[in-house]
Short mmCIF file of C-alpha atoms in Angstrom, two decimals:
data_model
loop_
_atom_site.label_atom_id
_atom_site.label_comp_id
_atom_site.label_asym_id
_atom_site.label_seq_id
_atom_site.Cartn_x
_atom_site.Cartn_y
_atom_site.Cartn_z
CA MET Y 1 -61.50 3.95 -95.35
CA ALA Y 2 -63.39 1.32 -93.25
CA THR Y 3 -63.72 3.33 -90.02
CA THR Y 4 -66.70 4.49 -88.00
CA THR Y 5 -68.19 7.90 -88.58
CA GLN Y 6 -66.90 9.25 -85.27
CA GLU Y 7 -63.40 7.98 -85.81
CA LYS Y 8 -63.31 9.54 -89.26
CA GLN Y 9 -64.51 12.87 -87.93
CA SER Y 10 -61.75 13.07 -85.35
CA GLN Y 11 -59.21 11.86 -87.87
CA ALA Y 12 -60.22 14.66 -90.22
CA GLY Y 13 -59.79 17.18 -87.44
CA ARG Y 14 -56.36 15.89 -86.47
CA HIS Y 15 -55.15 15.72 -90.06
CA GLN Y 16 -55.92 19.38 -90.36
CA GLU Y 17 -53.52 20.19 -87.60
CA VAL Y 18 -50.63 18.81 -89.59
CA GLY Y 19 -48.98 21.97 -90.97
CA HIS Y 20 -48.90 22.01 -94.77
CA LYS Y 21 -51.98 22.73 -96.80
CA SER Y 22 -50.20 21.41 -99.85
CA LEU Y 23 -47.05 19.64 -100.97
CA LEU Y 24 -45.46 22.97 -101.94
CA GLN Y 25 -42.58 24.82 -100.30
CA SER Y 26 -44.94 27.26 -98.62
CA ASP Y 27 -48.60 27.91 -98.01
CA ALA Y 28 -48.04 31.31 -99.63
CA LEU Y 29 -46.97 29.69 -102.91
CA TYR Y 30 -49.99 27.41 -102.89
CA GLN Y 31 -52.27 30.36 -102.11
CA TYR Y 32 -50.71 32.27 -105.04
CA ILE Y 33 -51.59 29.47 -107.45
CA LEU Y 34 -55.13 29.32 -106.08
CA GLU Y 35 -55.70 33.05 -106.22
CA THR Y 36 -53.95 33.74 -109.54
CA SER Y 37 -55.07 30.81 -111.65
CA VAL Y 38 -57.63 28.64 -109.95
CA TYR Y 39 -60.32 30.66 -108.18
CA PRO Y 40 -60.75 33.24 -110.93
CA ARG Y 41 -61.43 30.41 -113.39
CA GLU Y 42 -63.44 28.13 -111.13
CA PRO Y 43 -66.89 27.47 -112.57
CA GLU Y 44 -69.66 28.82 -110.35
CA SER Y 45 -71.05 25.37 -109.60
CA MET Y 46 -67.64 24.10 -108.45
CA LYS Y 47 -67.20 27.11 -106.23
CA GLU Y 48 -70.60 26.48 -104.70
CA LEU Y 49 -69.81 22.86 -104.07
CA ARG Y 50 -66.45 23.69 -102.59
CA GLU Y 51 -67.97 26.15 -100.16
CA LEU Y 52 -70.75 23.75 -99.21
CA THR Y 53 -68.16 21.03 -98.60
CA ALA Y 54 -65.96 23.35 -96.49
CA LYS Y 55 -68.70 23.37 -93.86
CA HIS Y 56 -68.70 19.56 -93.64
CA PRO Y 57 -66.75 17.97 -90.75
CA TRP Y 58 -64.86 15.55 -93.06
CA ASN Y 59 -63.90 18.25 -95.55
CA LEU Y 60 -60.28 17.12 -95.49
CA MET Y 61 -61.38 14.35 -97.81
CA THR Y 62 -62.35 16.69 -100.62
CA THR Y 63 -60.45 17.16 -103.85
CA SER Y 64 -58.68 20.50 -103.75
CA ALA Y 65 -59.56 23.27 -106.22
CA ASP Y 66 -56.23 23.10 -108.04
CA GLU Y 67 -56.65 19.38 -108.51
CA GLY Y 68 -60.23 19.85 -109.74
CA GLN Y 69 -59.00 22.33 -112.31
CA PHE Y 70 -56.27 20.00 -113.46
CA LEU Y 71 -58.62 17.02 -113.81
CA ASN Y 72 -61.06 19.13 -115.77
CA MET Y 73 -58.36 20.21 -118.27
CA LEU Y 74 -56.89 16.73 -118.49
CA LEU Y 75 -60.23 15.16 -119.36
CA LYS Y 76 -60.81 17.71 -122.13
CA LEU Y 77 -57.28 17.18 -123.44
CA ILE Y 78 -57.80 13.42 -123.78
CA ASN Y 79 -61.37 13.80 -125.12
CA ALA Y 80 -62.66 11.51 -122.39
CA LYS Y 81 -66.19 10.24 -122.76
CA LYS Y 82 -66.56 7.23 -120.51
CA THR Y 83 -65.02 7.48 -117.08
CA MET Y 84 -65.11 5.93 -113.64
CA GLU Y 85 -64.59 7.38 -110.18
CA ILE Y 86 -63.92 5.39 -107.01
CA GLY Y 87 -64.43 7.61 -103.97
CA VAL Y 88 -66.89 10.52 -104.39
CA TYR Y 89 -67.43 12.18 -101.00
CA THR Y 90 -69.49 15.34 -101.83
CA GLY Y 91 -68.58 15.19 -105.49
CA TYR Y 92 -66.08 17.94 -106.24
CA SER Y 93 -63.89 15.89 -108.56
CA LEU Y 94 -67.05 14.25 -109.90
CA LEU Y 95 -68.40 17.66 -110.83
CA ALA Y 96 -65.07 18.70 -112.36
CA THR Y 97 -65.29 15.53 -114.44
CA ALA Y 98 -68.94 15.91 -115.41
CA LEU Y 99 -68.32 19.48 -116.61
CA ALA Y 100 -65.45 18.27 -118.78
CA LEU Y 101 -67.23 15.41 -120.53
CA PRO Y 102 -69.43 15.89 -123.61
CA ASP Y 103 -73.17 15.85 -123.15
CA ASP Y 104 -73.36 12.14 -123.80
CA GLY Y 105 -70.43 11.40 -121.54
CA GLN Y 106 -70.83 8.79 -118.78
CA ILE Y 107 -69.32 8.46 -115.30
CA LEU Y 108 -69.65 5.37 -113.17
CA ALA Y 109 -69.20 6.77 -109.61
CA MET Y 110 -68.86 4.64 -106.50
CA ASP Y 111 -68.70 5.45 -102.80
CA ILE Y 112 -69.63 3.60 -99.62
CA ASN Y 113 -71.45 6.73 -98.40
CA ARG Y 114 -74.48 7.95 -100.34
CA GLU Y 115 -75.31 10.70 -97.85
CA ASN Y 116 -72.29 12.80 -98.75
CA TYR Y 117 -72.94 12.38 -102.45
CA GLU Y 118 -76.50 13.57 -101.95
CA LEU Y 119 -75.21 16.65 -100.15
CA GLY Y 120 -73.51 17.82 -103.29
CA LEU Y 121 -75.95 16.36 -105.84
CA PRO Y 122 -78.26 19.41 -105.98
CA VAL Y 123 -75.32 21.53 -107.09
CA ILE Y 124 -74.42 18.99 -109.76
CA GLN Y 125 -78.04 18.87 -110.91
CA LYS Y 126 -78.19 22.66 -111.07
CA ALA Y 127 -75.10 22.62 -113.23
CA GLY Y 128 -76.99 20.47 -115.70
CA VAL Y 129 -74.59 17.51 -115.71
CA ALA Y 130 -76.12 15.06 -113.26
CA HIS Y 131 -77.51 12.95 -116.13
CA LYS Y 132 -73.95 11.83 -116.95
CA ILE Y 133 -73.53 10.21 -113.53
CA ASP Y 134 -74.35 6.64 -112.57
CA PHE Y 135 -73.86 6.51 -108.80
CA ARG Y 136 -73.52 3.22 -106.94
CA GLU Y 137 -73.50 3.11 -103.17
CA GLY Y 138 -71.28 0.50 -101.61
CA PRO Y 139 -67.74 -0.86 -101.90
CA ALA Y 140 -66.25 -0.74 -105.38
CA MET Y 141 -64.66 -4.18 -105.50
CA PRO Y 142 -67.81 -6.22 -106.24
CA VAL Y 143 -68.75 -3.80 -108.98
CA LEU Y 144 -65.29 -4.02 -110.54
CA ASP Y 145 -65.25 -7.81 -110.31
CA GLN Y 146 -68.56 -7.96 -112.11
CA LEU Y 147 -67.34 -5.61 -114.82
CA VAL Y 148 -64.16 -7.62 -115.32
CA GLU Y 149 -66.14 -10.83 -115.72
CA ASP Y 150 -67.61 -9.55 -118.97
CA GLU Y 151 -64.92 -9.12 -121.59
CA LYS Y 152 -67.12 -6.51 -123.29
CA ASN Y 153 -66.09 -4.14 -120.51
CA HIS Y 154 -62.37 -4.65 -120.97
CA GLY Y 155 -60.71 -1.52 -122.30
CA SER Y 156 -64.01 0.38 -122.19
CA PHE Y 157 -63.02 3.31 -119.96
CA ASP Y 158 -61.08 6.38 -121.10
CA PHE Y 159 -60.22 7.58 -117.59
CA ILE Y 160 -60.52 6.14 -114.08
CA PHE Y 161 -59.96 8.21 -110.92
CA VAL Y 162 -59.25 6.46 -107.64
CA ASP Y 163 -59.57 8.56 -104.49
CA ALA Y 164 -60.59 6.06 -101.83
CA ASP Y 165 -59.25 3.49 -99.37
CA LYS Y 166 -55.46 3.40 -99.82
CA ASP Y 167 -55.18 -0.13 -98.49
CA ASN Y 168 -57.11 -1.27 -101.56
CA TYR Y 169 -55.51 0.65 -104.37
CA LEU Y 170 -53.36 -2.29 -105.51
CA ASN Y 171 -56.37 -4.55 -105.41
CA TYR Y 172 -58.32 -2.04 -107.48
CA HIS Y 173 -55.40 -1.80 -109.86
CA LYS Y 174 -55.59 -5.48 -110.72
CA ARG Y 175 -59.11 -4.90 -112.09
CA LEU Y 176 -58.72 -1.37 -113.45
CA ILE Y 177 -55.79 -2.28 -115.66
CA ASP Y 178 -58.18 -4.46 -117.67
CA LEU Y 179 -61.04 -2.01 -117.63
CA VAL Y 180 -59.19 1.10 -118.84
CA LYS Y 181 -58.52 1.22 -122.59
CA VAL Y 182 -55.04 0.95 -124.03
CA GLY Y 183 -53.83 4.53 -124.16
CA GLY Y 184 -56.31 5.43 -121.45
CA LEU Y 185 -55.52 6.88 -118.01
CA ILE Y 186 -55.87 5.77 -114.40
CA GLY Y 187 -55.26 8.41 -111.77
CA TYR Y 188 -54.42 7.38 -108.19
CA ASP Y 189 -54.88 10.18 -105.68
CA ASN Y 190 -52.95 10.91 -102.49
CA THR Y 191 -49.86 9.08 -103.57
CA LEU Y 192 -47.55 11.54 -101.79
CA TRP Y 193 -49.68 11.23 -98.63
CA ASN Y 194 -49.17 14.74 -97.26
CA GLY Y 195 -45.40 14.33 -97.76
CA SER Y 196 -45.27 11.58 -95.15
CA VAL Y 197 -43.73 9.23 -97.71
CA VAL Y 198 -40.38 10.71 -96.74
CA ALA Y 199 -41.00 11.32 -93.01
CA PRO Y 200 -38.14 9.96 -90.89
CA PRO Y 201 -38.94 6.80 -88.85
CA ASP Y 202 -39.23 8.72 -85.60
CA ALA Y 203 -41.48 11.49 -86.99
CA PRO Y 204 -44.70 11.99 -85.02
CA LEU Y 205 -47.37 10.82 -87.47
CA ARG Y 206 -51.03 10.35 -86.78
CA LYS Y 207 -51.94 6.66 -86.48
CA TYR Y 208 -54.04 6.54 -89.62
CA VAL Y 209 -51.41 8.48 -91.61
CA ARG Y 210 -48.75 5.98 -90.57
CA TYR Y 211 -51.02 3.03 -91.15
CA TYR Y 212 -51.98 3.97 -94.69
CA ARG Y 213 -48.50 5.23 -95.47
CA ASP Y 214 -47.26 1.66 -95.79
CA PHE Y 215 -49.84 0.97 -98.45
CA VAL Y 216 -49.03 4.18 -100.29
CA LEU Y 217 -45.34 3.35 -100.32
CA GLU Y 218 -46.09 -0.16 -101.55
CA LEU Y 219 -48.41 1.21 -104.27
CA ASN Y 220 -45.82 3.62 -105.50
CA LYS Y 221 -43.18 0.89 -105.74
CA ALA Y 222 -45.59 -1.43 -107.58
CA LEU Y 223 -46.75 1.13 -110.13
CA ALA Y 224 -43.17 2.09 -110.89
CA VAL Y 225 -42.36 -1.44 -112.06
CA ASP Y 226 -45.65 -2.29 -113.76
CA PRO Y 227 -44.78 -2.87 -117.41
CA ARG Y 228 -48.36 -2.42 -118.56
CA ILE Y 229 -48.32 1.32 -117.75
CA GLU Y 230 -46.27 4.48 -118.10
CA ILE Y 231 -46.42 6.64 -114.98
CA CYS Y 232 -46.09 10.24 -113.86
CA MET Y 233 -46.29 11.39 -110.21
CA LEU Y 234 -47.64 14.90 -110.11
CA PRO Y 235 -47.39 17.04 -106.93
CA VAL Y 236 -50.90 18.38 -107.45
CA GLY Y 237 -53.15 18.26 -104.41
CA ASP Y 238 -51.86 15.40 -102.27
CA GLY Y 239 -50.08 13.80 -105.20
CA ILE Y 240 -51.73 12.16 -108.20
CA THR Y 241 -50.03 9.31 -110.06
CA LEU Y 242 -51.13 9.20 -113.64
CA CYS Y 243 -50.88 5.78 -115.22
CA ARG Y 244 -51.22 5.52 -118.98
CA ARG Y 245 -52.00 1.95 -120.08
CA ILE Y 246 -49.64 0.92 -122.82
CA LYS Y 247 -50.72 -2.69 -123.37
CA MET F 1 -31.89 35.93 -121.40
CA ALA F 2 -29.80 38.54 -123.32
CA THR F 3 -26.64 38.46 -121.16
CA ASN F 4 -23.14 37.57 -122.04
CA LYS F 5 -21.80 34.09 -121.42
CA GLN F 6 -19.78 34.91 -118.33
CA GLU F 7 -22.69 36.69 -116.64
CA GLN F 8 -24.96 33.77 -117.45
CA GLN F 9 -22.50 31.29 -116.03
CA SER F 10 -22.21 33.10 -112.74
CA GLN F 11 -25.93 33.60 -112.66
CA ALA F 12 -26.42 29.88 -113.03
CA GLY F 13 -23.99 29.29 -110.18
CA ARG F 14 -25.68 31.72 -107.85
CA HIS F 15 -29.14 30.41 -108.68
CA GLN F 16 -28.06 26.99 -107.52
CA GLU F 17 -27.09 28.31 -104.10
CA VAL F 18 -30.66 29.37 -103.50
CA GLY F 19 -31.97 26.50 -101.27
CA HIS F 20 -34.79 24.63 -102.90
CA LYS F 21 -34.18 22.25 -105.77
CA SER F 22 -37.88 22.20 -106.48
CA LEU F 23 -41.10 23.91 -105.53
CA LEU F 24 -41.95 21.10 -103.10
CA GLN F 25 -42.04 21.19 -99.30
CA SER F 26 -38.71 19.40 -99.05
CA ASP F 27 -35.80 18.27 -101.15
CA ALA F 28 -36.45 14.82 -99.71
CA LEU F 29 -39.94 14.71 -101.17
CA TYR F 30 -38.67 15.80 -104.56
CA GLN F 31 -35.94 13.19 -104.40
CA TYR F 32 -38.57 10.58 -103.53
CA ILE F 33 -40.53 11.39 -106.70
CA LEU F 34 -37.38 11.27 -108.81
CA GLU F 35 -36.14 7.99 -107.38
CA THR F 36 -39.46 6.19 -107.18
CA SER F 37 -41.12 7.19 -110.42
CA VAL F 38 -38.83 9.19 -112.67
CA TYR F 39 -35.36 7.74 -112.88
CA PRO F 40 -36.44 4.07 -113.08
CA ARG F 41 -38.55 4.97 -116.09
CA GLU F 42 -36.26 7.49 -117.75
CA PRO F 43 -35.39 6.34 -121.28
CA GLU F 44 -31.66 5.71 -121.76
CA PRO F 45 -31.08 8.60 -124.16
CA MET F 46 -32.71 11.00 -121.77
CA LYS F 47 -30.56 9.77 -118.93
CA GLU F 48 -27.49 10.16 -121.09
CA LEU F 49 -28.47 13.71 -122.12
CA ARG F 50 -29.23 14.66 -118.55
CA GLU F 51 -25.84 13.47 -117.34
CA LEU F 52 -24.06 15.19 -120.18
CA THR F 53 -25.89 18.44 -119.43
CA ALA F 54 -25.10 18.18 -115.68
CA LYS F 55 -21.46 18.81 -116.56
CA HIS F 56 -22.31 22.03 -118.40
CA PRO F 57 -21.81 25.36 -116.53
CA TRP F 58 -25.31 26.63 -117.37
CA ASN F 59 -27.01 23.40 -116.37
CA LEU F 60 -29.57 25.28 -114.22
CA MET F 61 -31.33 26.09 -117.46
CA THR F 62 -32.16 22.47 -118.27
CA THR F 63 -35.58 20.93 -117.97
CA SER F 64 -35.77 18.70 -114.93
CA ALA F 65 -36.31 14.96 -115.26
CA ASP F 66 -39.73 15.05 -113.66
CA GLU F 67 -40.82 17.73 -116.07
CA GLY F 68 -39.40 15.77 -119.04
CA GLN F 69 -41.43 12.74 -117.96
CA PHE F 70 -44.58 14.80 -117.65
CA LEU F 71 -44.16 16.43 -121.04
CA ASN F 72 -43.56 13.05 -122.64
CA MET F 73 -46.76 11.62 -121.18
CA LEU F 74 -48.76 14.74 -121.94
CA LEU F 75 -47.77 14.68 -125.60
CA LYS F 76 -48.80 11.05 -125.95
CA LEU F 77 -52.10 11.73 -124.20
CA ILE F 78 -52.99 14.52 -126.64
CA ASN F 79 -51.68 12.57 -129.69
CA ALA F 80 -49.45 15.50 -130.59
CA LYS F 81 -47.88 15.44 -134.04
CA ASN F 82 -46.84 18.96 -134.91
CA THR F 83 -45.14 20.90 -132.12
CA MET F 84 -42.95 23.89 -131.44
CA GLU F 85 -40.31 24.60 -128.79
CA ILE F 86 -38.91 28.03 -127.96
CA GLY F 87 -35.78 27.62 -125.89
CA VAL F 88 -33.78 24.42 -126.36
CA TYR F 89 -30.49 24.60 -124.47
CA THR F 90 -29.01 21.08 -124.75
CA GLY F 91 -32.32 19.57 -125.77
CA TYR F 92 -33.68 17.60 -122.78
CA SER F 93 -37.29 18.63 -123.27
CA LEU F 94 -36.76 18.49 -127.02
CA LEU F 95 -35.66 14.88 -126.76
CA SER F 96 -38.56 14.12 -124.40
CA THR F 97 -40.89 15.58 -127.05
CA ALA F 98 -39.27 13.81 -129.99
CA LEU F 99 -39.58 10.45 -128.20
CA ALA F 100 -43.29 11.07 -127.63
CA LEU F 101 -44.26 12.04 -131.16
CA PRO F 102 -45.03 9.51 -133.92
CA ASP F 103 -42.35 8.79 -136.52
CA ASP F 104 -43.72 11.46 -138.84
CA GLY F 105 -44.06 13.98 -136.02
CA LYS F 106 -42.45 17.41 -136.43
CA ILE F 107 -40.89 19.87 -134.00
CA LEU F 108 -39.94 23.40 -134.86
CA ALA F 109 -37.23 24.17 -132.30
CA MET F 110 -35.68 27.60 -131.78
CA ASP F 111 -32.79 28.85 -129.64
CA ILE F 112 -30.37 31.75 -129.88
CA ASN F 113 -27.52 29.34 -129.15
CA LYS F 114 -26.80 26.49 -131.61
CA GLU F 115 -23.69 25.37 -129.71
CA ASN F 116 -25.64 24.01 -126.76
CA TYR F 117 -28.09 22.28 -129.08
CA GLU F 118 -25.18 20.61 -130.87
CA LEU F 119 -23.82 19.38 -127.56
CA GLY F 120 -26.96 17.25 -127.10
CA LEU F 121 -27.69 16.49 -130.74
CA PRO F 122 -25.58 13.34 -130.96
CA VAL F 123 -27.63 11.78 -128.19
CA ILE F 124 -30.87 12.72 -129.99
CA GLN F 125 -29.51 11.27 -133.22
CA LYS F 126 -28.51 8.05 -131.50
CA ALA F 127 -32.06 7.84 -130.17
CA GLY F 128 -33.25 7.81 -133.76
CA VAL F 129 -35.54 10.84 -133.46
CA ALA F 130 -33.45 13.73 -134.78
CA HIS F 131 -35.25 13.61 -138.16
CA LYS F 132 -38.34 15.03 -136.45
CA ILE F 133 -36.52 18.22 -135.46
CA ASP F 134 -36.22 21.45 -137.49
CA PHE F 135 -33.79 23.57 -135.53
CA ARG F 136 -33.49 27.31 -136.14
CA GLU F 137 -30.76 29.35 -134.55
CA GLY F 138 -31.65 32.85 -133.55
CA PRO F 139 -34.40 34.75 -131.74
CA ALA F 140 -37.85 33.25 -132.09
CA MET F 141 -39.84 36.41 -132.73
CA PRO F 142 -39.00 36.88 -136.43
CA VAL F 143 -39.80 33.24 -137.11
CA LEU F 144 -43.10 33.55 -135.33
CA ASP F 145 -43.96 36.80 -137.15
CA LYS F 146 -43.31 35.13 -140.48
CA LEU F 147 -45.47 32.11 -139.50
CA VAL F 148 -48.32 34.35 -138.42
CA GLU F 149 -48.23 36.28 -141.70
CA ASP F 150 -49.40 33.20 -143.57
CA GLU F 151 -52.91 32.17 -142.52
CA LYS F 152 -52.06 28.62 -143.56
CA ASN F 153 -50.06 28.39 -140.28
CA HIS F 154 -52.85 29.52 -138.02
CA GLY F 155 -53.98 26.68 -135.80
CA SER F 156 -51.35 24.38 -137.23
CA PHE F 157 -49.58 23.36 -134.00
CA ASP F 158 -50.84 20.79 -131.52
CA PHE F 159 -48.44 21.81 -128.74
CA ILE F 160 -46.06 24.68 -128.14
CA PHE F 161 -43.53 24.74 -125.28
CA VAL F 162 -42.01 28.05 -124.22
CA ASP F 163 -38.92 27.88 -122.03
CA ALA F 164 -36.97 30.99 -122.91
CA ASP F 165 -36.64 34.73 -122.15
CA LYS F 166 -39.32 35.52 -119.58
CA ASP F 167 -39.47 39.17 -120.56
CA ASN F 168 -40.83 38.08 -123.96
CA TYR F 169 -43.40 35.48 -122.99
CA LEU F 170 -46.37 37.84 -123.39
CA ASN F 171 -45.02 38.98 -126.74
CA TYR F 172 -44.68 35.32 -127.82
CA HIS F 173 -48.19 34.69 -126.52
CA LYS F 174 -49.67 37.25 -128.98
CA ARG F 175 -48.34 35.10 -131.88
CA LEU F 176 -48.66 31.62 -130.35
CA ILE F 177 -52.35 32.01 -129.61
CA GLU F 178 -52.92 32.15 -133.40
CA LEU F 179 -50.48 29.36 -134.27
CA VAL F 180 -51.71 26.74 -131.81
CA LYS F 181 -54.87 24.88 -132.88
CA VAL F 182 -58.18 25.30 -131.08
CA GLY F 183 -58.08 22.63 -128.39
CA GLY F 184 -54.28 22.61 -128.59
CA LEU F 185 -51.86 23.40 -125.78
CA ILE F 186 -49.24 26.06 -125.03
CA GLY F 187 -46.98 25.37 -122.06
CA TYR F 188 -45.15 28.30 -120.41
CA ASP F 189 -42.25 27.16 -118.27
CA ASN F 190 -40.88 28.73 -115.03
CA THR F 191 -44.10 30.49 -114.15
CA LEU F 192 -43.57 29.98 -110.42
CA TRP F 193 -40.00 31.29 -110.78
CA ASN F 194 -38.39 29.27 -107.98
CA GLY F 195 -41.20 30.30 -105.63
CA SER F 196 -40.03 33.95 -105.79
CA VAL F 197 -43.50 34.99 -107.01
CA VAL F 198 -44.44 35.14 -103.31
CA ALA F 199 -41.16 36.37 -101.87
CA PRO F 200 -41.71 39.34 -99.49
CA PRO F 201 -40.54 42.73 -100.84
CA ASP F 202 -37.43 42.77 -98.67
CA ALA F 203 -36.39 39.20 -99.50
CA PRO F 204 -32.81 38.94 -100.77
CA LEU F 205 -33.29 37.96 -104.38
CA ARG F 206 -30.60 37.69 -107.02
CA LYS F 207 -30.77 40.59 -109.48
CA TYR F 208 -31.83 38.50 -112.44
CA VAL F 209 -34.44 36.65 -110.38
CA ARG F 210 -35.98 39.95 -109.24
CA TYR F 211 -35.77 41.44 -112.74
CA TYR F 212 -37.55 38.60 -114.45
CA ARG F 213 -39.97 38.13 -111.60
CA ASP F 214 -41.93 41.21 -112.65
CA PHE F 215 -42.45 39.72 -116.08
CA VAL F 216 -43.49 36.36 -114.61
CA LEU F 217 -46.01 38.04 -112.31
CA GLU F 218 -47.38 40.03 -115.22
CA LEU F 219 -47.58 36.96 -117.42
CA ASN F 220 -49.47 35.01 -114.81
CA LYS F 221 -52.01 37.78 -114.35
CA ALA F 222 -52.48 38.16 -118.13
CA LEU F 223 -52.96 34.45 -118.80
CA ALA F 224 -55.48 34.23 -115.96
CA VAL F 225 -57.79 36.71 -117.66
CA ASP F 226 -57.22 35.66 -121.29
CA PRO F 227 -60.66 34.52 -122.56
CA ARG F 228 -59.19 32.57 -125.50
CA ILE F 229 -57.60 29.96 -123.20
CA GLU F 230 -58.28 27.74 -120.20
CA ILE F 231 -55.33 27.53 -117.84
CA CYS F 232 -53.72 25.29 -115.28
CA MET F 233 -50.60 26.12 -113.24
CA LEU F 234 -48.76 22.94 -112.41
CA PRO F 235 -45.99 22.92 -109.74
CA VAL F 236 -43.89 20.59 -111.87
CA GLY F 237 -40.25 21.64 -112.29
CA ASP F 238 -40.20 25.43 -111.83
CA GLY F 239 -43.91 25.72 -112.59
CA ILE F 240 -45.56 25.12 -115.97
CA THR F 241 -48.72 26.90 -116.97
CA LEU F 242 -50.73 24.88 -119.46
CA CYS F 243 -52.96 26.97 -121.74
CA ARG F 244 -55.59 25.15 -123.73
CA ARG F 245 -56.89 27.29 -126.66
CA LEU F 246 -60.66 27.60 -126.63
CA LYS F 247 -61.27 29.89 -129.60
#
């Protein structure tokens, strides 16, 4: 999101005030999932990175532990080898991905903020998987445009995870649909936007929530009618829409 | 569930009265997912089967449309070919599976009630996928025991979906863990049991909900510590726990 550091910090704080910790019917149910099935299975490195990130002022941006676990399993299930991630923050989903890929797996990871990535990098290095990561600082669009220019890159990615500026998801989609392989998967994060997709018009929403909500609603409509993909909206984390490229 | 028809019918009715239609924070959010991403993409035969099933008195037992969509995508993602289903009812998840498998795919489907299966079978036949299904009427345990006896069957299934008597899931698990291939997937349905897994001790729960809840809680604890699998509890439908066999 193209905002100043200070603005982002206060946004993160205000977002936290908004009740639900998840999209589920109760915090208790979400906690049950975390304590029964997620935390006991969480790799040590991911736990360390999660705790490190919890101390960071923008920690609302991080991928949740249940989502990390799901991504990790998904990547193993589809035998992913070459992946891309747009939006890294401190690297929790990046680590979940790196742990899932084979030793010669490759992840192209992009974020406008290198500092946050470097906060988590020591943990990723300690986990022995940093060699799989090619990190690029800066906006993703120029990188994507360059990749698309060369036909060699078309259909070269097994999995692409987008967890970044919501007002650009559809623009990313135009490029990613050529870069992901047929049968491959694109995952768009935060597509249920804290449940605000169904908030009544007069609901008190934070400015940034309301602003990006329009883009999220538009994205969801567009993906639903895109004939090049099959979709599935999963209520994991803040909502992930999985898009399987069919042609 | 080993109850007589009348009891089951009234159970289904009473279950429906219990507020939430899903595990999500609001019915509105669940409806949003269904209307934005599920119904517009639902294959015609699945829609027809869903509407047919909605008229049935025990329709609470059916797989929900969002879950059907997820299963269908999952099966394509893992290139499943040989699967098993324990608990069929009118066949919504069975049809979802059959549509996902290749033309020479096979599904061993078991249910104590052939009548309900036959209610949905014409729709499955019309969809051109009934030839993939091997339906066995009766309890699943004897079939599983026979399969396990022959080592040829060990590791022969890509995916196994269990949506049946919750008091037997752990007993099924003892057999299924041998029958699913290493790297393959077992899916246990209803593992969040309408959210009742976190209901306070004095909460007014229907008798059958409370009875089976103990088994669900026990199952969840057991799967979490089973070293032969990696797990992921997804809040889709009534909760599916995906178990990927490691060894």
